[in-house]
CSV table of C-alpha atoms in Angstrom, one decimal:
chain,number,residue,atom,x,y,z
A,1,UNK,CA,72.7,136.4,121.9
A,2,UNK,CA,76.6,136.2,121.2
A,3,UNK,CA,77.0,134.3,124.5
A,4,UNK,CA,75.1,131.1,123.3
A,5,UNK,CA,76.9,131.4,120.0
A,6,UNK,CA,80.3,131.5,121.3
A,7,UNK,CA,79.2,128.9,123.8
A,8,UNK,CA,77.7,126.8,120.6
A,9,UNK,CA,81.1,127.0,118.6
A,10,UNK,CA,83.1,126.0,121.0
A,11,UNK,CA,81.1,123.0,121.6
A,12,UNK,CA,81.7,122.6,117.3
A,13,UNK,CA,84.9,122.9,117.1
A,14,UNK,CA,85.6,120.3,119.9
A,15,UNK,CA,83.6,117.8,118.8
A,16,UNK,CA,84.9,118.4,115.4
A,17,UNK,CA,88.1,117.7,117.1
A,18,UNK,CA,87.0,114.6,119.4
A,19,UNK,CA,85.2,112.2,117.1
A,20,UNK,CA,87.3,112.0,114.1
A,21,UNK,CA,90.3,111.2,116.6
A,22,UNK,CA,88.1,109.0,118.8
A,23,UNK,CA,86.5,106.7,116.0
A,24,UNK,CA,89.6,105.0,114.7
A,25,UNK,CA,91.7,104.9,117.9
A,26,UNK,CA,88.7,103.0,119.5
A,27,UNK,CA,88.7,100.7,116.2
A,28,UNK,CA,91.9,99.8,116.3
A,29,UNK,CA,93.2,99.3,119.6
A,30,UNK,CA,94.6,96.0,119.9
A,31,UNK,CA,94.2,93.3,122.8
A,32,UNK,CA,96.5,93.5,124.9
A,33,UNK,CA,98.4,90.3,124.3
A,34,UNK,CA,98.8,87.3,126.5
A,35,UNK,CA,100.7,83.9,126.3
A,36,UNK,CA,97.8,82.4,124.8
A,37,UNK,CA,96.7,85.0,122.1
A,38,UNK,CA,97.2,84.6,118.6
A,39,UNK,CA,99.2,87.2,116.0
A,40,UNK,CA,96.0,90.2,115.2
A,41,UNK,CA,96.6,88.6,111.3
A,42,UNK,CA,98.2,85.2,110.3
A,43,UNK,CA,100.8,85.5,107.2
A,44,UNK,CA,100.1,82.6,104.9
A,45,UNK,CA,103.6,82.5,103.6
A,46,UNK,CA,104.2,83.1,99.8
A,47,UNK,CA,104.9,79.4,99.0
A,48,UNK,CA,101.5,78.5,100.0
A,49,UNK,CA,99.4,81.2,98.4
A,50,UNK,CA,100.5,79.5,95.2
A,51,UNK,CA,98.8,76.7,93.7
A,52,UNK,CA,99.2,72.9,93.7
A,53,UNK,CA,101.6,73.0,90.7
A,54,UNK,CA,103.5,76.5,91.6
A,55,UNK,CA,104.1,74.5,95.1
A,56,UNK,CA,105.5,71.7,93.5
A,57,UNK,CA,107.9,73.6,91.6
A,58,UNK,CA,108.8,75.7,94.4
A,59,UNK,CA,109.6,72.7,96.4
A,60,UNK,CA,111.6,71.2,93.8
A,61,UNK,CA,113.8,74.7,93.1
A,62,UNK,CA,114.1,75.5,97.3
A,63,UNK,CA,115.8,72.0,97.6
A,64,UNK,CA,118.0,71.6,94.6
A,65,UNK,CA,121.5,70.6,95.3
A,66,UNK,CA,124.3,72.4,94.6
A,67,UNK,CA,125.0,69.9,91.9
A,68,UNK,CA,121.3,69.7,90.9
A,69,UNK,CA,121.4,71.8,87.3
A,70,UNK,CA,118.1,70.1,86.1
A,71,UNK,CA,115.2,69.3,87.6
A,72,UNK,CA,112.1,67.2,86.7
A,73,UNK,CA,108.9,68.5,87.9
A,74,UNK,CA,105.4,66.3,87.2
A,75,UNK,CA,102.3,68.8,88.0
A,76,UNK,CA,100.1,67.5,91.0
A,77,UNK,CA,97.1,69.0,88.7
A,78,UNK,CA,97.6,68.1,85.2
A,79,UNK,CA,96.9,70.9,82.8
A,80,UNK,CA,93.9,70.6,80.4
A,81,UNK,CA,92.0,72.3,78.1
A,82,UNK,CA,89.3,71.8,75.0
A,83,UNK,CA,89.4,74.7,72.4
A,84,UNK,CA,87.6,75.3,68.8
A,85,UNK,CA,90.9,74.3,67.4
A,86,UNK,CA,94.3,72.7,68.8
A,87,UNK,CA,96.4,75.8,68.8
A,88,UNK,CA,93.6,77.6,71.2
A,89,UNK,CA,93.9,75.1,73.4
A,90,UNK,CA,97.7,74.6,73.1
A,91,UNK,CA,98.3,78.0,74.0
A,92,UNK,CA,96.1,78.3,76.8
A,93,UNK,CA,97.5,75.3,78.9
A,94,UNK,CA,100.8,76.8,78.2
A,95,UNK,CA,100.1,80.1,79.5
A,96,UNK,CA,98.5,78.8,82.6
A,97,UNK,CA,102.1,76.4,82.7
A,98,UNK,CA,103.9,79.4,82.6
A,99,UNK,CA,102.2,81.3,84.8
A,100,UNK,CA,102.5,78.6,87.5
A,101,UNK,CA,106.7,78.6,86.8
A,102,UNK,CA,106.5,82.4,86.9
A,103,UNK,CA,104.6,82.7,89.6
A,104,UNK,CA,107.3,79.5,91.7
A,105,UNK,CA,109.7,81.9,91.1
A,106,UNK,CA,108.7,85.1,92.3
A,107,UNK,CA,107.7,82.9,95.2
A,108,UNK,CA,111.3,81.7,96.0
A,109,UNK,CA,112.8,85.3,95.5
A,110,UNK,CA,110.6,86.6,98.0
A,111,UNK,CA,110.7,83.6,100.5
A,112,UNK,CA,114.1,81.9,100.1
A,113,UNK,CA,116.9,84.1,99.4
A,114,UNK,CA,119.4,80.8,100.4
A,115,UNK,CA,117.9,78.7,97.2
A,116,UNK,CA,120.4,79.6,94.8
A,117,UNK,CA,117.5,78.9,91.5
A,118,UNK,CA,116.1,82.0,92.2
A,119,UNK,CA,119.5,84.4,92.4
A,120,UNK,CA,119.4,87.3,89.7
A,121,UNK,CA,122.3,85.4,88.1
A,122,UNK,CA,120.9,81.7,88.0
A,123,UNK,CA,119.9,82.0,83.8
A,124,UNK,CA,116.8,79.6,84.1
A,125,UNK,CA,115.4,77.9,80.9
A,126,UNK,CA,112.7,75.4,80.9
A,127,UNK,CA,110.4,73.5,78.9
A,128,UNK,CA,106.9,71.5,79.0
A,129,UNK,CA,106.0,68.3,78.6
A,130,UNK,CA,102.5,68.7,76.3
A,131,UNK,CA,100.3,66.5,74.3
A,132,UNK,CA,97.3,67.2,71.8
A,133,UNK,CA,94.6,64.8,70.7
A,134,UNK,CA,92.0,66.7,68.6
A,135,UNK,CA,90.8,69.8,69.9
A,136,UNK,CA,92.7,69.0,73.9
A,137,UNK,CA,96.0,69.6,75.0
A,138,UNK,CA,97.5,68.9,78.3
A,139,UNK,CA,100.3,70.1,79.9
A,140,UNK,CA,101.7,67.2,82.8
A,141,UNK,CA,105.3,68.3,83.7
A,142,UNK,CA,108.0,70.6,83.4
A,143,UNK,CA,111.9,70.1,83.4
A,144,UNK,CA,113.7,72.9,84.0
A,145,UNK,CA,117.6,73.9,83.6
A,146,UNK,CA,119.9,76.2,85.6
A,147,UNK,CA,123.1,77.7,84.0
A,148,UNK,CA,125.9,79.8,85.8
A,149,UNK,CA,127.2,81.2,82.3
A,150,UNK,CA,126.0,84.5,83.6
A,151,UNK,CA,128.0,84.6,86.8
A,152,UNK,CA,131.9,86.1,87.0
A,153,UNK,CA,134.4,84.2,86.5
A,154,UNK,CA,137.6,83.9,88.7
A,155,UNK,CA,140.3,86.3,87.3
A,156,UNK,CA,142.8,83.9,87.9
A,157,UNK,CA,141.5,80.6,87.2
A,158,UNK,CA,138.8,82.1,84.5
A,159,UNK,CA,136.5,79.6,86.1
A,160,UNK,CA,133.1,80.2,88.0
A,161,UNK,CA,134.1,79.0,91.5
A,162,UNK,CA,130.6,77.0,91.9
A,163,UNK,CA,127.6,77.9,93.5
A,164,UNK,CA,128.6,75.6,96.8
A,165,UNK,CA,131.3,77.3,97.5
A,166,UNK,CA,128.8,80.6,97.6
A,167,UNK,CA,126.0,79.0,99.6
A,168,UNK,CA,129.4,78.4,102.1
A,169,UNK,CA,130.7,81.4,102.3
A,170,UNK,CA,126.9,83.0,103.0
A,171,UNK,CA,126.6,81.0,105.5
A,172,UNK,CA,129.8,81.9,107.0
A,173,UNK,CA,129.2,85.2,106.4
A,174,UNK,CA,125.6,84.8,108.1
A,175,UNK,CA,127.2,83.5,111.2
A,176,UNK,CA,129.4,86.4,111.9
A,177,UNK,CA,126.7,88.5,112.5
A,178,UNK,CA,125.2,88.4,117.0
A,179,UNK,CA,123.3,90.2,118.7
A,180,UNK,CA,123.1,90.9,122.5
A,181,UNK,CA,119.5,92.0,122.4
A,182,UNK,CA,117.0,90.0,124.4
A,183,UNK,CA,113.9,92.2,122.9
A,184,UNK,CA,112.4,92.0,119.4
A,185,UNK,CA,112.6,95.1,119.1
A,186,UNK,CA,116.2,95.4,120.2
A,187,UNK,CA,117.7,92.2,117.5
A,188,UNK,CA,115.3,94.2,114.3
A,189,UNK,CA,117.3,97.5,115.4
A,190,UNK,CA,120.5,95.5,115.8
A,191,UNK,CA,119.7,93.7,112.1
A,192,UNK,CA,119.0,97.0,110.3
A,193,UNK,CA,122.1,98.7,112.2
A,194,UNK,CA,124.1,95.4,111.0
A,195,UNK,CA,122.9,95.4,107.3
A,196,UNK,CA,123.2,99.4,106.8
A,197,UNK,CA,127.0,99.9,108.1
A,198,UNK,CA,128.1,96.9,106.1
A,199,UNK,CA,126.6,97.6,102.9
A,200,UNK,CA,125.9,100.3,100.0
A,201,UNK,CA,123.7,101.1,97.6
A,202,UNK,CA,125.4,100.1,94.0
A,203,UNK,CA,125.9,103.2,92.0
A,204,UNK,CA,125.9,101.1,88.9
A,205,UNK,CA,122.2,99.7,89.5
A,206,UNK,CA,120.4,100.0,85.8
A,207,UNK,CA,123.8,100.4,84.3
A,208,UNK,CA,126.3,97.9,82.9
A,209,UNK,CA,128.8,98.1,85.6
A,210,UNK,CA,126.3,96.9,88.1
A,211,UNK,CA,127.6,94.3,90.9
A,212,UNK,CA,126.2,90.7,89.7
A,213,UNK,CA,125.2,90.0,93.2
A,214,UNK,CA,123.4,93.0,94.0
A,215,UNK,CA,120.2,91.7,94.0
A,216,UNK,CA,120.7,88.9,96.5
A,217,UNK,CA,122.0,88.4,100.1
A,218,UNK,CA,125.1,87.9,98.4
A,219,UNK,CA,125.8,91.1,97.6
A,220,UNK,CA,125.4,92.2,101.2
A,221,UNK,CA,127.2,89.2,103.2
A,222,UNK,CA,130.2,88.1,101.1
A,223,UNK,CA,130.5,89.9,98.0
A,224,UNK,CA,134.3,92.2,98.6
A,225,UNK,CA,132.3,95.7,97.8
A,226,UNK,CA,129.0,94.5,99.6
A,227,UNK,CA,127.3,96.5,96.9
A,228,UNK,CA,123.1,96.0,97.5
A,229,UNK,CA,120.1,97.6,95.7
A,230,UNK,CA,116.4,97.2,97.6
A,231,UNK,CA,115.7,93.5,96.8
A,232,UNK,CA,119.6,92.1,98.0
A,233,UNK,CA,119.0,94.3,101.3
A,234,UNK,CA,115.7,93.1,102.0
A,235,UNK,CA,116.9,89.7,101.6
A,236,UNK,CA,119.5,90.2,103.7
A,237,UNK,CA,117.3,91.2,106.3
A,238,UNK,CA,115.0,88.5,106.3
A,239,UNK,CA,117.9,85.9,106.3
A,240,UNK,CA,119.2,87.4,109.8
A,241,UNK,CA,115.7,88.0,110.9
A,242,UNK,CA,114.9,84.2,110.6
A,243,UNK,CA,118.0,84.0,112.3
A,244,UNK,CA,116.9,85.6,115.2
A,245,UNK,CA,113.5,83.6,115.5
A,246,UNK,CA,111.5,86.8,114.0
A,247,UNK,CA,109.1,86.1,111.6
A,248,UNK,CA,109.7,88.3,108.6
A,249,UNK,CA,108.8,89.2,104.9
A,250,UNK,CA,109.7,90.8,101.6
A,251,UNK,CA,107.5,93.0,100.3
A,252,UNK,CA,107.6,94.4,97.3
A,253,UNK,CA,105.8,97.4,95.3
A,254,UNK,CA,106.5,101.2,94.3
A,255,UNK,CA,108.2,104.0,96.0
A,256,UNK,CA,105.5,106.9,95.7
A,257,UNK,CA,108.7,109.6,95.9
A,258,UNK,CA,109.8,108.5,92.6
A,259,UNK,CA,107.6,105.6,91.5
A,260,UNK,CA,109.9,103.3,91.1
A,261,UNK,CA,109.9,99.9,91.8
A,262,UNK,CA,110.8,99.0,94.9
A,263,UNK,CA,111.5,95.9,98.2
A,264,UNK,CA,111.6,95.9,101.5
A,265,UNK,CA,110.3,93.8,104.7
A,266,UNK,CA,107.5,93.4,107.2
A,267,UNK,CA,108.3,91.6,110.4
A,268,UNK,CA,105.8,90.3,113.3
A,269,UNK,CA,106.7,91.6,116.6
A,270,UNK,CA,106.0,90.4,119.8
A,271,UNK,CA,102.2,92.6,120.4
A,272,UNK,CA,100.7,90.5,117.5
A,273,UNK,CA,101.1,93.1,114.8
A,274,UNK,CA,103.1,93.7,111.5
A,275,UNK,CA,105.3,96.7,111.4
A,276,UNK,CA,107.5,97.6,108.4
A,277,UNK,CA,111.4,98.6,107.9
A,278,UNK,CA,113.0,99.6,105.1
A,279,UNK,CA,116.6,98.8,105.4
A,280,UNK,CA,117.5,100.3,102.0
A,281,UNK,CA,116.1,103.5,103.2
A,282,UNK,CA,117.5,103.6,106.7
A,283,UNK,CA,121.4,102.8,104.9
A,284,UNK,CA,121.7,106.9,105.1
A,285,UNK,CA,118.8,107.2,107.2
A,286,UNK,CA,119.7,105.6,110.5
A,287,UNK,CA,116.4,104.2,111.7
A,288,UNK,CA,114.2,106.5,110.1
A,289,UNK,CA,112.2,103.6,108.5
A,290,UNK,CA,111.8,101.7,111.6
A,291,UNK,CA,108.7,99.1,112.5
A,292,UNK,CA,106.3,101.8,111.0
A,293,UNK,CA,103.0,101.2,110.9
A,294,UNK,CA,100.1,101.7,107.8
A,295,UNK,CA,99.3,105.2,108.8
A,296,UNK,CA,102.9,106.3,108.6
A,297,UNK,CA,104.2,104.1,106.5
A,298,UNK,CA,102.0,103.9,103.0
A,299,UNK,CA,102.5,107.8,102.7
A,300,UNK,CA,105.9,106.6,101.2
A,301,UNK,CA,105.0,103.2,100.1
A,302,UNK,CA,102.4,101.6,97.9
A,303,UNK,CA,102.9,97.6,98.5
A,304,UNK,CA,101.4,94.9,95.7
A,305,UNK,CA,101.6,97.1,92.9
A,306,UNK,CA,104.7,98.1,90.9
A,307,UNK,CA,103.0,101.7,89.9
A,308,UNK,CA,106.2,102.7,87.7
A,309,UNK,CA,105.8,100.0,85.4
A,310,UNK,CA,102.5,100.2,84.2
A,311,UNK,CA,100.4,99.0,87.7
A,312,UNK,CA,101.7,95.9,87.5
A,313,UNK,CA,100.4,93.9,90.4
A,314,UNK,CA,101.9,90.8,91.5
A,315,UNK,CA,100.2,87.6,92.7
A,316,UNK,CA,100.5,87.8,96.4
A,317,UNK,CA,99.1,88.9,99.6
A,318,UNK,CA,101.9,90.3,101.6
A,319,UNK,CA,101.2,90.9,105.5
A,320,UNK,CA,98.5,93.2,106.9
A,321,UNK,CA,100.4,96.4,108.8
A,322,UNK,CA,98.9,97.4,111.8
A,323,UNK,CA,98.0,101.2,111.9
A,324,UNK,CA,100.0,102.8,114.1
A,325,UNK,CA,104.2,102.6,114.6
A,326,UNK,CA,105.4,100.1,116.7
A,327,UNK,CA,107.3,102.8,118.8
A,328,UNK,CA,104.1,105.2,119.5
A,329,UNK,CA,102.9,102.7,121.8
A,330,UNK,CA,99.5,101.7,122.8
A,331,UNK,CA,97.2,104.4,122.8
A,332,UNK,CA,96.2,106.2,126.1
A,333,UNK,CA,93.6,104.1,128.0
A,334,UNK,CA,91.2,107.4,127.8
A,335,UNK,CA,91.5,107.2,124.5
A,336,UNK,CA,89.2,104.2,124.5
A,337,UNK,CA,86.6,106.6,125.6
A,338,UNK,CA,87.0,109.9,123.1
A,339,UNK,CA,84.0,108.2,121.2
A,340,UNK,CA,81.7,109.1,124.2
A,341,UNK,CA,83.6,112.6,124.6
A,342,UNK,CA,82.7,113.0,120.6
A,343,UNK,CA,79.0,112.6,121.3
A,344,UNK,CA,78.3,114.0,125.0
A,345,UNK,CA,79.2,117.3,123.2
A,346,UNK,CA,77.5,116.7,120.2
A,347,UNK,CA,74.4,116.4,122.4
A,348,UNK,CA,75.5,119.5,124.0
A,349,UNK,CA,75.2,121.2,120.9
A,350,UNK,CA,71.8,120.1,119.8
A,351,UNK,CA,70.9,121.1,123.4
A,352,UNK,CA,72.0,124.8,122.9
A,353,UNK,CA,70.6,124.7,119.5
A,354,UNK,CA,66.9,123.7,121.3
A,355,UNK,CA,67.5,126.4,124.0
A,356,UNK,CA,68.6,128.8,121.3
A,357,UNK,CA,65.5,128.3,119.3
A,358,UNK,CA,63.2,127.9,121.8
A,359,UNK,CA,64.4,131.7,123.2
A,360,UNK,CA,64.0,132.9,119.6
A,361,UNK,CA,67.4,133.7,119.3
């Protein structure tokens, strides 16, 4: 009688093994890609997940001029809305107004870390052009204003130097960075190595004494202490990425170890699939947060959600991960088959069960 049983939990504990191993391997092995296959999930870029009127205003904020310290905006989609009274409807189109300028912004931080309207030092006031017959209000426009009041002056001339003379020396600073690389893999590693030896993480971030620029690709590339928090690191990445003909993007969310808000990038690599890095993390780490996939990755990261202050989401779909690391490699080609390993002995058992029964124990 022990023999069966022995025989019966072995069968048990392998299948017990086998199937919960076998069913998501099998579900999410990928094609293997060819010339002609498309990415596993197509990123619909930040800019175009807004709306007619967020896109406008994007568009007029990515390709403002130097010199451009107003801007005009007339709403694709005007604003309108009927209330019991005029205030109700007042306020509404001006919330939904707002929440297309709001929602243009956070766009252009994510998306464009070169258009200078969306730096953390760009002070950005603005105000709506809106008209009320009866019980109807409409919103039609916006005009919006940039001032550089906020940024440091030059010790010697006690002058801001001018944003142009910034967007130059990025750009110089951009071009200093090459790569030898002829993988993806290869210029992502040789971008994270680049970003974490030449900056630091600001020890005045949250405090007065933090560096203006941290925030933005500035603050990596040019600034003299190249002092960066998540947000300036991750747009640093992206900038080189694009670079480099890699499709990347900002992410941003909490960081479960301390729930604190938190940035960092996705990038497309050449099997089809999303893996993320977290340069902030890897400056200290070396490579540790490397093209990780969703089953590594999100026991460190929640994306979409800024837990820390209050669950906060914000508006956007970021890039679907792919489940496993980029660097574990496709799965072993028996693997595709542990499903029918998983059941062969689960039919075993019920077999040894019958015979068990049937001999009355």
């Amino acid at each position: 009688m022990r023999r069966p049983l022995l025989v019966m939990m072995a069968l048990f504990f392998a299948a017990a093994f086998a199937l919960p191993a076998a069913l998501p391997v099998s579900a999410e092995e990928p094609d293997v890609p060819d010339e002609t296959d498309e990415p596993s999930y197509v990123f619909v870029p930040y800019r175009d997940q807004l709306d007619a009127n967020g896109r406008a205003i994007f568009d007029a904020m990515e390709s403002a001029g130097a010199d451009d310290v107003g801007l005009f905006v007339p709403f694709p989609i005007a604003l309108t809305a009927t209330a019991d009274g005029p205030d109700a409807a007042e306020a509404y189109v001006l919330g939904q107004a707002k929440l297309a300028v709001d929602n243009a912004f956070k766009a252009l931080r994510l998306e464009s870390p070169m258009a200078y309207w969306g730096w953390r030092m760009s002070y950005i006031t603005y105000d709506f052009d809106m008209t009320a017959s009866g019980n109807t209000a409409t919103v039609a426009s916006v005009s919006l204003t940039v001032s550089f009041d906020k940024y440091p002056k030059d010790p010697e001339t006690e002058e801001f130097q001018g944003i142009q003379k910034m967007l130059d020396d990025l750009n110089a600073a951009l071009d200093e960075f090459s790569t030898d690389s002829e993988t993806a893999r290869g210029k992502v590693l040789d971008i994270n190595n680049y970003i974490t030896k030449l900056a630091r993480y600001d020890p005045g971030f949250g405090e007065p004494e933090e560096s203006p620029y941290s925030s933005d690709a500035y603050g990596v590339f040019v600034d003299p202490d190249h002092l960066a928090v998540c947000l300036g690191y991750s747009k640093a990445f992206l900038l080189l990425c694009e670079r480099e003909g890699i499709q990347c993007a900002i992410v941003e969310g909490t960081a479960l170890a301390n729930m604190a808000d938190h940035a960092w990038n996705y990038v497309l690599m050449d099997d089809g699939g999303w893996y993320a890095v977290d340069v902030t993390w890897n400056d200290g780490d070396g490579d540790k947060y490397f093209l990780m996939g969703a089953a590594e990755f999100f026991g460190t990261h929640h994306q979409g959600v800024y837990l820390g202050s209050g669950a906060i989401p914000y508006p956007f779909k970021s890039p679907v991960l792919t489940l496993p690391s980029y660097d574990w490699g496709p799965p072993p080609w028996y693997m595709s088959y542990a499903w029918a390993l998983g059941f062969l002995i689960a039919g075993l058992i019920a077999f040894a069960l019958y015979r068990f029964v049937k001999k009355g124990g």
